[in-house]
Amino acid sequence: MEFPTNIPNWIDGEACPALGGETLPKLAPADGTELCRVARSRVADVRQAVEAAKRAQPGWADVPPVKRGMILHDVTLGLKARREEMARVVARETGKSYANALAETDGAIALGIFYASEGQRLYGRTTTSATPNKSAMTVREPLGVAGLIIAANTPIANVAWKVYPALVCGNAAVLKAAEDTPATAYLFGEIARDAGLPAGVLNIVQGYGLEAGAPLVADRDVAVVSFTGSTGVGRQIAVVCAERLARVSLELGGKNPFVVCDDADLDNAAQWAVLSAFSNAGQRCAAGSRFLVFDAVYDAFREKFVERTKGLKVGPNDEDDFGPVINERQLNNMVGTVERAKGNGARVLVGGGRLTDEAHRGGFYMAPTIVENAGPDDDITTKELFGPVASLYRVRDFADALAQANDSEYGLTACIHTRSLHRALEFTRRVQAGVAVVNAGTFGSEPHMPFGGVKQSGNGSREPGTEALDIYANLKDVYISIDPAQA
Ligand code: NAD
């Protein structure tokens, strides 16, 4: 598809504008120009989408799980057939390079293949009973309508992470696309329809969080809410879901520590530091942002990290290392936080602000930034920035590194660079995080692995992997008693 100038909702298999006729602007992060207008949905649009999902869900639940999986496999084949087109859309609306967008699309396809096959499993348990002639088992059944709300950072991966597990379990879904990446979700809706997904099984509403996301969370016909986004919004969603006892999965922010020990391979560490801090313009929940470096190698590591960072190319093309951030609000927030840190005594080693030269004019480009000497309570140390900004901290030894790694309200991912098996294993055991990595980056999850955080990074749920089935399916206990005399 040519990049659409108008992006409608998908409700009941039909593309439709917002009921009020309103639209919102979507800007191209690469140059700040208006890319398209997007349906600005409100409560009535959300209600219509939930109603469509509610009507379609019983029929979808009656489709045998194996067949549901085969239909989702067809959707995945549709995505694969149009992967270049999808990658172009992802690249355009995020500003990331086509090569990175294509890799992300392939990640979504891998997840689709894994989850489509889950239709052939959806395992329950058979187990024992204390009572003679009684058998006991658990079966998985759908919950009803799933409300799915996603962030914009890796848009097609985010769509896939939620839509596939929700649908394979027999739920119908209403997906609230991120307002910064409407076209990716729209194109996925078209692919799903063309692949034969029945109308109403996947509905997509566009719009702002408060206007279209909040009504979805509050809707009493939505049995499960799955949210990927910031901790602040996640907390509000948790309150609303608690009040109406809806199931909720929260995949939230991070302020992830990256530890470099005195026995680390410093070149490998510096390479992974650059990728953890700056790939995807730092817009990863799993980005590394707090670099905790042993005193003994601090200067040597800093030099390598800064040197590599100075060589990074920022722009929207395949030869660039990373692109713009998603919008001007996020950009201004990170620039302001760096400025405040400087005011409090932090030193900027590289970058530090918006790129405004001819090549970057109008775009939302943040220079890759490394600071040091930030205080433990500075915003740059404690708050997630979701951009290409890294802070360096000196630590005395392993115990100090671990203490500082855990000194955060977040607990999503963490990594350590060391040649010591003892340090590596002790770190993976003691670090407060949902993901612990040795000698690589803070990011890099796989479709069959359960991802998620502790503390303020989530509510304990895990997506994807087979663990996501526990979010989107109800476990029903089934007991059957027989009378052998009647056999
Ligand atoms: P955000 O919380 O502002 O928005 C995320 C989504 O929620 C958007 O679709 C938005 O429209 C919607 N939303 C906003 N307010 C809402 C409300 N009151 N009710 C319902 N929906 C609402 O987040 P963002 O800044 O767009 O995304 C970045 C955040 O997402 C970061 O904190 C990042 O760490 C997190 N994230 C987490 C994961 C993970 O798996 N843990 C993955 C990617 C991103």
mmCIF file of N, CA and C and ligand atoms in Angstrom, residues 149-154 158 161 176-180 207-210 213-214 217 227-231 233-234 236-237 251-254 284-285 329-330 384 386 412 451 457, ligand 1:
data_model
loop_
_atom_site.group_PDB
_atom_site.id
_atom_site.type_symbol
_atom_site.label_atom_id
_atom_site.label_comp_id
_atom_site.label_asym_id
_atom_site.label_seq_id
_atom_site.Cartn_x
_atom_site.Cartn_y
_atom_site.Cartn_z
ATOM 1 N N ILE A 149 -3.629 -2.660 24.363
ATOM 2 C CA ILE A 149 -3.153 -1.277 24.215
ATOM 3 C C ILE A 149 -1.634 -1.305 24.123
ATOM 4 N N ILE A 150 -1.094 -0.662 23.089
ATOM 5 C CA ILE A 150 0.344 -0.823 22.829
ATOM 6 C C ILE A 150 1.065 0.515 22.656
ATOM 7 N N ALA A 151 2.392 0.439 22.850
ATOM 8 C CA ALA A 151 3.279 1.585 22.638
ATOM 9 C C ALA A 151 3.770 1.584 21.190
ATOM 10 N N ALA A 152 4.481 2.670 20.815
ATOM 11 C CA ALA A 152 4.829 2.889 19.406
ATOM 12 C C ALA A 152 6.242 2.443 19.048
ATOM 13 N N ASN A 153 7.043 1.998 20.017
ATOM 14 C CA ASN A 153 8.490 1.868 19.768
ATOM 15 C C ASN A 153 8.855 0.819 18.733
ATOM 16 N N THR A 154 8.221 -0.348 18.794
ATOM 17 C CA THR A 154 8.446 -1.401 17.795
ATOM 18 C C THR A 154 7.049 -1.852 17.346
ATOM 19 N N ASN A 158 4.924 -5.112 18.550
ATOM 20 C CA ASN A 158 3.973 -4.908 19.655
ATOM 21 C C ASN A 158 2.581 -5.431 19.288
ATOM 22 N N TRP A 161 2.801 -9.329 19.469
ATOM 23 C CA TRP A 161 2.916 -9.851 20.840
ATOM 24 C C TRP A 161 1.560 -9.995 21.511
ATOM 25 N N LYS A 176 -6.096 -1.074 20.638
ATOM 26 C CA LYS A 176 -5.946 0.393 20.561
ATOM 27 C C LYS A 176 -4.522 0.636 20.107
ATOM 28 N N ALA A 177 -4.379 1.102 18.843
ATOM 29 C CA ALA A 177 -3.044 1.349 18.300
ATOM 30 C C ALA A 177 -2.423 2.555 18.996
ATOM 31 N N ALA A 178 -1.105 2.619 18.989
ATOM 32 C CA ALA A 178 -0.445 3.817 19.515
ATOM 33 C C ALA A 178 -0.708 4.981 18.553
ATOM 34 N N GLU A 179 -0.973 6.153 19.094
ATOM 35 C CA GLU A 179 -1.312 7.290 18.225
ATOM 36 C C GLU A 179 -0.137 7.683 17.321
ATOM 37 N N ASP A 180 1.079 7.284 17.713
ATOM 38 C CA ASP A 180 2.252 7.606 16.897
ATOM 39 C C ASP A 180 2.539 6.569 15.823
ATOM 40 N N GLY A 207 -6.467 6.460 17.958
ATOM 41 C CA GLY A 207 -6.774 7.657 18.754
ATOM 42 C C GLY A 207 -5.848 7.820 19.934
ATOM 43 N N TYR A 208 -6.160 8.850 20.724
ATOM 44 C CA TYR A 208 -5.334 9.177 21.885
ATOM 45 C C TYR A 208 -5.646 8.257 23.068
ATOM 46 N N GLY A 209 -4.688 8.186 23.981
ATOM 47 C CA GLY A 209 -4.821 7.309 25.132
ATOM 48 C C GLY A 209 -6.035 7.613 25.989
ATOM 49 N N LEU A 210 -6.184 8.891 26.342
ATOM 50 C CA LEU A 210 -7.289 9.225 27.247
ATOM 51 C C LEU A 210 -8.638 9.079 26.561
ATOM 52 N N GLY A 213 -8.129 4.891 24.627
ATOM 53 C CA GLY A 213 -7.564 3.826 25.465
ATOM 54 C C GLY A 213 -8.346 3.674 26.768
ATOM 55 N N ALA A 214 -8.575 4.805 27.439
ATOM 56 C CA ALA A 214 -9.245 4.745 28.749
ATOM 57 C C ALA A 214 -10.644 4.119 28.653
ATOM 58 N N VAL A 217 -10.360 0.375 28.569
ATOM 59 C CA VAL A 217 -10.012 -0.207 29.873
ATOM 60 C C VAL A 217 -11.243 -0.255 30.784
ATOM 61 N N PHE A 227 -1.687 -4.348 28.454
ATOM 62 C CA PHE A 227 -1.148 -3.007 28.194
ATOM 63 C C PHE A 227 0.365 -3.036 28.139
ATOM 64 N N THR A 228 0.932 -2.435 27.104
ATOM 65 C CA THR A 228 2.373 -2.171 27.043
ATOM 66 C C THR A 228 2.558 -0.673 26.933
ATOM 67 N N GLY A 229 3.223 -0.098 27.922
ATOM 68 C CA GLY A 229 3.426 1.351 27.915
ATOM 69 C C GLY A 229 4.107 1.796 29.195
ATOM 70 N N SER A 230 3.898 3.047 29.549
ATOM 71 C CA SER A 230 4.633 3.632 30.669
ATOM 72 C C SER A 230 4.057 3.183 32.014
ATOM 73 N N THR A 231 4.897 3.254 33.018
ATOM 74 C CA THR A 231 4.479 2.817 34.353
ATOM 75 C C THR A 231 3.345 3.685 34.889
ATOM 76 N N VAL A 233 0.901 5.295 33.289
ATOM 77 C CA VAL A 233 -0.390 4.920 32.687
ATOM 78 C C VAL A 233 -0.786 3.518 33.145
ATOM 79 N N GLY A 234 0.189 2.625 33.240
ATOM 80 C CA GLY A 234 -0.097 1.257 33.684
ATOM 81 C C GLY A 234 -0.740 1.238 35.064
ATOM 82 N N GLN A 236 -2.570 3.620 36.403
ATOM 83 C CA GLN A 236 -3.979 4.066 36.284
ATOM 84 C C GLN A 236 -4.857 2.933 35.755
ATOM 85 N N ILE A 237 -4.342 2.206 34.784
ATOM 86 C CA ILE A 237 -5.116 1.099 34.199
ATOM 87 C C ILE A 237 -5.364 0.012 35.250
ATOM 88 N N GLU A 251 2.929 -4.525 30.949
ATOM 89 C CA GLU A 251 4.344 -4.562 30.545
ATOM 90 C C GLU A 251 4.811 -3.114 30.503
ATOM 91 N N LEU A 252 5.617 -2.715 31.477
ATOM 92 C CA LEU A 252 5.859 -1.276 31.688
ATOM 93 C C LEU A 252 7.313 -0.890 31.468
ATOM 94 N N GLY A 253 7.720 0.198 32.066
ATOM 95 C CA GLY A 253 9.017 0.795 31.769
ATOM 96 C C GLY A 253 10.187 0.142 32.475
ATOM 97 N N GLY A 254 11.373 0.642 32.148
ATOM 98 C CA GLY A 254 12.589 0.129 32.774
ATOM 99 C C GLY A 254 13.638 1.217 32.898
ATOM 100 N N ARG A 284 13.487 1.435 23.757
ATOM 101 C CA ARG A 284 13.195 0.048 24.129
ATOM 102 C C ARG A 284 12.946 0.061 25.627
ATOM 103 N N CYS A 285 11.917 -0.686 26.028
ATOM 104 C CA CYS A 285 11.736 -0.834 27.476
ATOM 105 C C CYS A 285 12.968 -1.505 28.065
ATOM 106 N N ARG A 329 7.467 15.734 21.934
ATOM 107 C CA ARG A 329 7.271 15.765 23.394
ATOM 108 C C ARG A 329 8.326 14.900 24.090
ATOM 109 N N GLN A 330 8.510 13.696 23.568
ATOM 110 C CA GLN A 330 9.520 12.797 24.154
ATOM 111 C C GLN A 330 10.911 13.420 24.031
ATOM 112 N N GLU A 384 12.847 6.824 33.586
ATOM 113 C CA GLU A 384 13.035 6.303 32.236
ATOM 114 C C GLU A 384 12.892 7.439 31.221
ATOM 115 N N PHE A 386 13.438 6.822 27.680
ATOM 116 C CA PHE A 386 12.997 6.221 26.416
ATOM 117 C C PHE A 386 13.632 6.936 25.224
ATOM 118 N N LEU A 412 13.196 -4.360 35.111
ATOM 119 C CA LEU A 412 12.816 -5.053 33.880
ATOM 120 C C LEU A 412 13.945 -5.966 33.385
ATOM 121 N N PHE A 451 8.603 -12.706 28.702
ATOM 122 C CA PHE A 451 9.259 -11.426 28.997
ATOM 123 C C PHE A 451 8.388 -10.641 29.971
ATOM 124 N N SER A 457 8.044 -2.311 36.972
ATOM 125 C CA SER A 457 8.118 -2.612 35.532
ATOM 126 C C SER A 457 6.969 -3.485 35.048
HETATM 127 P P1 NAD B 1 2.266 5.562 27.153
HETATM 128 O O1 NAD B 1 1.995 4.872 28.417
HETATM 129 O O2 NAD B 1 2.167 7.049 27.110
HETATM 130 O O3 NAD B 1 1.294 5.042 25.973
HETATM 131 C C1 NAD B 1 1.190 3.689 25.639
HETATM 132 C C2 NAD B 1 -0.188 3.427 25.056
HETATM 133 O O4 NAD B 1 -1.162 3.679 26.052
HETATM 134 C C3 NAD B 1 -0.552 4.318 23.869
HETATM 135 O O5 NAD B 1 -1.307 3.572 22.940
HETATM 136 C C4 NAD B 1 -1.420 5.387 24.513
HETATM 137 O O6 NAD B 1 -2.329 5.985 23.627
HETATM 138 C C5 NAD B 1 -2.139 4.587 25.577
HETATM 139 N N1 NAD B 1 -2.620 5.371 26.726
HETATM 140 C C6 NAD B 1 -2.107 6.526 27.223
HETATM 141 N N2 NAD B 1 -2.830 6.934 28.291
HETATM 142 C C7 NAD B 1 -3.808 6.022 28.472
HETATM 143 C C8 NAD B 1 -4.861 5.868 29.430
HETATM 144 N N3 NAD B 1 -5.049 6.760 30.413
HETATM 145 N N4 NAD B 1 -5.667 4.795 29.339
HETATM 146 C C9 NAD B 1 -5.474 3.869 28.369
HETATM 147 N N5 NAD B 1 -4.504 3.966 27.435
HETATM 148 C C10 NAD B 1 -3.671 5.020 27.487
HETATM 149 O O7 NAD B 1 3.709 5.069 26.712
HETATM 150 P P2 NAD B 1 4.642 5.583 25.541
HETATM 151 O O8 NAD B 1 5.445 6.723 26.033
HETATM 152 O O9 NAD B 1 3.869 5.726 24.292
HETATM 153 O O10 NAD B 1 5.558 4.296 25.397
HETATM 154 C C11 NAD B 1 6.740 4.140 26.037
HETATM 155 C C12 NAD B 1 6.603 3.310 27.312
HETATM 156 O O11 NAD B 1 6.249 1.976 26.992
HETATM 157 C C13 NAD B 1 7.931 3.209 28.049
HETATM 158 O O12 NAD B 1 7.685 3.365 29.420
HETATM 159 C C14 NAD B 1 8.402 1.807 27.732
HETATM 160 O O13 NAD B 1 9.306 1.269 28.658
HETATM 161 C C15 NAD B 1 7.106 1.067 27.701
HETATM 162 N N6 NAD B 1 7.261 -0.213 26.991
HETATM 163 C C16 NAD B 1 7.260 -1.368 27.728
HETATM 164 C C17 NAD B 1 7.461 -2.591 27.099
HETATM 165 C C18 NAD B 1 7.472 -3.869 27.895
HETATM 166 O O14 NAD B 1 7.303 -4.933 27.299
HETATM 167 N N7 NAD B 1 7.673 -3.830 29.191
HETATM 168 C C19 NAD B 1 7.648 -2.646 25.706
HETATM 169 C C20 NAD B 1 7.634 -1.447 24.989
HETATM 170 C C21 NAD B 1 7.435 -0.232 25.650
#
